[in-house]
Coordinates of N, CA and C in Angstrom, one line a residue:
I1 N 95.2 104.9 114.3 CA 94.1 103.8 113.9 C 93.9 103.6 112.7
L2 N 94.0 102.1 112.0 CA 94.0 102.0 111.0 C 92.4 102.3 110.3
N3 N 92.3 102.7 108.9 CA 91.3 102.8 108.2 C 90.2 101.5 108.1
E4 N 89.0 102.0 108.5 CA 87.9 100.8 108.3 C 87.2 100.8 107.0
H5 N 87.3 99.6 106.2 CA 86.4 99.8 105.2 C 85.4 98.6 105.2
K6 N 84.2 98.7 104.7 CA 83.5 97.7 103.8 C 83.7 97.0 102.6
C7 N 83.8 95.9 102.9 CA 84.4 95.0 101.5 C 83.2 95.1 100.6
S8 N 83.3 95.6 99.4 CA 82.7 95.7 98.1 C 82.4 94.8 97.1
S9 N 82.2 94.5 96.5 CA 81.4 93.4 95.7 C 83.1 93.7 94.8
S10 N 83.5 94.5 94.2 CA 84.8 94.8 93.2 C 85.6 94.5 94.0
S11 N 86.5 93.8 93.5 CA 87.7 93.6 94.4 C 88.9 93.9 93.2
T12 N 89.9 94.0 94.0 CA 91.6 94.2 93.5 C 92.1 92.9 93.3
S13 N 93.0 92.7 92.5 CA 93.6 91.7 91.8 C 94.6 90.6 93.0
K14 N 95.1 91.7 94.1 CA 95.7 91.5 95.1 C 94.7 91.0 96.2
A15 N 93.3 91.3 96.3 CA 92.4 91.4 97.6 C 91.2 90.6 96.8
K16 N 91.4 89.5 96.1 CA 90.5 88.6 95.4 C 89.6 87.9 96.5
A17 N 88.2 87.7 96.6 CA 87.3 87.1 97.5 C 88.1 85.7 97.2
S18 N 88.3 85.5 98.7 CA 88.6 83.5 99.0 C 87.0 82.9 98.5
G19 N 85.8 83.5 98.5 CA 84.8 82.8 98.4 C 84.2 83.2 97.1
A20 N 84.9 84.0 95.8 CA 84.1 84.2 94.3 C 83.6 82.7 94.2
A21 N 83.0 83.5 92.8 CA 82.3 82.1 92.3 C 82.9 81.1 91.8
S22 N 82.5 79.6 91.7 CA 83.3 78.7 91.3 C 83.5 78.7 89.8
D23 N 84.0 77.8 89.4 CA 84.1 77.4 87.7 C 82.3 76.9 87.3
N24 N 82.0 76.5 87.9 CA 80.6 75.8 87.5 C 79.4 76.8 87.8
G25 N 79.9 77.9 88.6 CA 78.8 79.1 88.7 C 78.1 79.2 90.1
V26 N 78.9 77.8 90.7 CA 78.1 77.8 92.1 C 78.3 79.1 92.9
K27 N 77.6 79.7 94.1 CA 78.3 80.8 94.9 C 78.4 79.8 96.1
L28 N 80.3 80.4 96.5 CA 80.6 79.6 97.6 C 80.7 80.6 98.9
N29 N 80.8 80.5 100.0 CA 80.4 81.7 100.9 C 81.9 81.9 100.8
K30 N 81.7 83.4 101.4 CA 83.1 84.1 101.6 C 84.0 84.1 102.9
T31 N 85.2 83.7 103.2 CA 85.8 83.8 104.7 C 86.1 85.1 105.3
L32 N 85.5 85.2 106.6 CA 86.0 86.7 107.1 C 87.2 86.0 108.4
G33 N 88.2 86.8 108.2 CA 89.6 86.6 108.7 C 89.4 87.8 110.1
R34 N 90.1 87.2 111.1 CA 90.4 88.4 112.3 C 91.9 87.7 112.5
I35 N 92.8 88.5 112.5 CA 94.4 88.5 112.8 C 94.6 89.5 114.1
I36 N 95.4 88.7 115.0 CA 96.0 89.8 116.1 C 97.7 89.4 116.1
M37 N 98.4 90.5 115.7 CA 99.7 90.4 115.8 C 100.2 91.2 116.8
Y38 N 101.5 91.0 117.2 CA 102.5 91.3 118.4 C 103.4 92.1 118.3
S39 N 103.7 93.3 118.4 CA 105.3 93.6 117.9 C 106.3 93.8 119.2
H40 N 107.2 94.0 119.5 CA 107.8 94.5 120.4 C 107.7 96.4 120.7
H41 N 107.2 97.0 119.4 CA 107.0 98.0 119.4 C 106.6 98.3 117.8
I42 N 105.9 99.6 118.0 CA 105.7 100.4 116.8 C 106.1 101.7 116.9
I43 N 107.4 102.3 116.6 CA 107.0 103.8 116.5 C 107.6 104.2 115.3
A44 N 108.1 104.1 114.4 CA 108.5 104.7 113.2 C 107.2 104.9 112.2
N45 N 107.4 106.3 112.1 CA 106.4 107.0 111.2 C 106.0 106.0 109.9
S46 N 107.3 105.4 109.5 CA 106.9 104.5 108.1 C 106.2 103.4 108.0
K47 N 106.6 102.6 109.4 CA 105.3 101.4 109.7 C 104.0 102.2 109.9
R48 N 104.2 103.2 110.4 CA 102.8 103.4 110.6 C 101.9 103.9 109.5
K49 N 102.1 104.7 108.7 CA 102.1 104.8 107.1 C 101.7 103.5 106.4
A50 N 102.5 102.9 106.5 CA 102.5 101.8 105.4 C 101.2 100.7 106.2
L51 N 101.0 100.3 107.5 CA 100.0 99.8 108.1 C 98.4 100.5 107.3
A52 N 98.5 102.0 107.6 CA 97.5 102.7 107.1 C 97.5 102.0 105.6
S53 N 98.3 102.2 104.5 CA 98.5 101.9 103.6 C 97.9 100.6 102.7
L54 N 98.7 99.6 103.6 CA 98.0 98.6 103.6 C 96.6 97.7 103.6
T55 N 95.9 98.7 105.0 CA 94.5 98.2 105.4 C 93.8 98.9 104.2
S56 N 94.2 100.0 103.6 CA 93.6 100.9 102.6 C 93.2 99.9 101.4
E57 N 94.3 99.3 101.2 CA 95.2 98.4 100.3 C 94.4 97.3 99.6
Y58 N 93.9 96.6 100.9 CA 93.1 95.3 100.8 C 91.8 95.5 101.7
K59 N 91.6 96.7 101.7 CA 90.3 96.7 102.3 C 89.5 96.1 103.4
L60 N 90.6 96.8 104.6 CA 90.9 95.9 105.7 C 90.2 96.8 107.0
G61 N 89.4 96.3 107.9 CA 89.3 97.0 108.7 C 90.5 96.6 110.2
G62 N 90.2 97.5 111.0 CA 91.5 97.4 112.5 C 91.7 98.3 113.2
Y63 N 93.1 98.0 114.4 CA 93.5 99.4 115.0 C 94.6 98.6 115.3
A64 N 95.6 99.8 115.4 CA 97.0 99.3 115.5 C 97.3 100.2 116.9
K65 N 97.6 99.9 118.0 CA 98.3 100.3 119.1 C 99.7 100.6 119.0
I66 N 100.0 101.7 119.2 CA 101.4 102.1 118.4 C 102.4 102.6 120.0
G67 N 103.2 101.8 119.8 CA 104.7 102.3 121.0 C 104.9 100.9 121.3
W68 N 105.2 100.7 123.0 CA 105.8 99.9 123.3 C 104.9 98.7 124.3
P69 N 104.1 97.4 124.2 CA 104.3 96.9 122.8 C 103.6 97.1 121.6
G70 N 103.5 96.9 120.8 CA 102.7 97.0 119.5 C 101.9 96.2 119.3
V71 N 100.6 96.5 118.9 CA 99.4 95.7 118.9 C 99.1 95.6 117.4
I72 N 98.3 95.0 116.5 CA 97.8 95.1 115.1 C 96.9 94.0 115.1
I73 N 95.3 94.5 114.9 CA 94.2 94.0 115.0 C 93.5 94.2 113.7
I74 N 93.5 93.2 112.6 CA 92.6 93.5 111.4 C 91.9 92.5 111.7
E75 N 90.4 93.0 110.5 CA 89.7 92.1 110.5 C 89.4 92.4 108.3
G76 N 89.3 91.1 108.1 CA 88.3 91.2 106.4 C 88.3 90.1 106.2
L77 N 88.9 90.1 104.5 CA 88.3 88.6 103.8 C 89.9 88.0 104.4
E78 N 89.8 86.5 104.5 CA 90.5 86.0 105.1 C 92.1 86.2 103.6
S79 N 91.5 85.8 102.7 CA 92.4 86.0 101.6 C 93.5 87.8 101.8
S80 N 92.7 88.7 102.0 CA 93.3 89.8 102.1 C 94.3 89.9 103.5
C81 N 93.9 89.1 104.4 CA 94.4 89.2 106.1 C 96.0 88.7 105.6
Q82 N 95.8 87.3 105.0 CA 96.5 86.6 104.3 C 98.0 87.5 104.1
H83 N 97.4 88.1 103.1 CA 98.4 89.1 101.9 C 98.8 90.6 102.9
F84 N 98.4 90.6 103.8 CA 98.3 92.0 104.8 C 99.6 90.9 105.5
V85 N 99.5 90.4 106.3 CA 101.0 89.7 107.5 C 101.8 89.4 106.7
D86 N 101.7 88.8 105.4 CA 102.6 88.4 104.2 C 103.7 89.6 104.0
E87 N 103.0 91.2 104.0 CA 103.9 92.0 103.6 C 103.9 93.1 104.7
I88 N 103.4 92.6 106.0 CA 104.2 93.3 107.4 C 105.4 92.3 107.5
K89 N 105.3 90.9 107.6 CA 106.1 90.2 108.0 C 107.9 90.4 107.2
S90 N 107.6 90.8 105.8 CA 108.7 91.4 105.4 C 109.4 92.7 105.5
M91 N 108.8 93.3 106.5 CA 109.5 94.2 107.0 C 110.5 94.2 108.2
R92 N 111.7 94.7 108.5 CA 112.1 94.7 109.2 C 111.8 95.3 110.7
W93 N 111.6 94.2 111.2 CA 111.0 94.0 112.9 C 111.6 93.6 114.1
Q94 N 112.0 94.2 115.3 CA 112.6 93.5 116.5 C 111.9 92.2 116.5
H95 N 110.5 92.2 116.8 CA 109.9 90.8 117.2 C 108.7 91.2 116.7
L96 N 108.0 90.4 115.4 CA 106.6 90.5 115.1 C 106.0 89.1 115.3
S97 N 104.7 89.0 116.1 CA 104.2 87.5 116.0 C 103.0 87.4 115.4
V98 N 102.1 86.4 114.9 CA 100.6 86.2 115.2 C 100.3 85.7 116.0
R99 N 99.4 86.5 117.1 CA 98.9 86.1 118.4 C 98.1 84.9 118.3
A100 N 96.8 85.4 117.6 CA 95.9 84.8 117.6 C 95.3 85.1 115.6
A101 N 94.3 84.2 115.6 CA 93.6 84.2 114.1 C 92.3 83.3 114.4
E102 N 91.4 83.8 113.1 CA 90.3 83.1 113.5 C 89.7 83.3 112.1
Q103 N 88.7 82.3 111.6 CA 88.4 82.4 110.4 C 86.7 82.1 110.7
Q104 N 85.9 82.9 110.1 CA 84.4 83.0 110.3 C 83.9 82.5 108.9
E105 N 82.8 81.6 108.5 CA 82.4 81.8 107.0 C 81.5 82.9 107.3
I106 N 81.0 83.5 105.7 CA 80.2 84.6 105.8 C 78.9 84.0 105.0
P107 N 77.4 83.9 105.1 CA 76.7 83.3 104.3 C 76.3 84.3 103.3
Q108 N 76.3 83.4 102.0 CA 75.8 84.4 101.1 C 74.2 84.8 101.0
G109 N 73.6 85.9 100.7 CA 72.2 85.8 100.6 C 71.3 84.9 99.8
G110 N 70.3 84.6 99.7 CA 69.8 83.8 99.1 C 69.1 84.5 97.1
D111 N 68.7 83.5 96.5 CA 68.0 84.5 95.0 C 67.1 84.6 95.4

C-alpha cells in the first residue's frame, strides 16, 4: 500500500503545483490527476520500495496491487502524477502501461 499524503501549500521543486499563482498574481485552479497503471507483475522489493518512496516524494496517495498482474493507482497534483509516471517508466519492466488517466480542476477558495 502506498503512502497517502494531503497536498500542502509548500511544494518541492520536483512537485510544483500545476496551478500556482501566475505572473500577474491571479490565482489559477490546480488540477488533480488520477492514473491507473498496469504491469505484468510487481514482485521485486526494490520496485515496491521505489513506489512507496516516489509517492512520498511527490506527495501522492494511491494503492499498489503486488503480484500478477500488478496494478498501480495514484492520485495527486497532475504535475506530480506525470513526474511519478515518468520515473516509474524509466525502471525496467516486462510490461508497463497507463490504462487510464483523469484530470479534474480543483476550485480555489474565495478571498
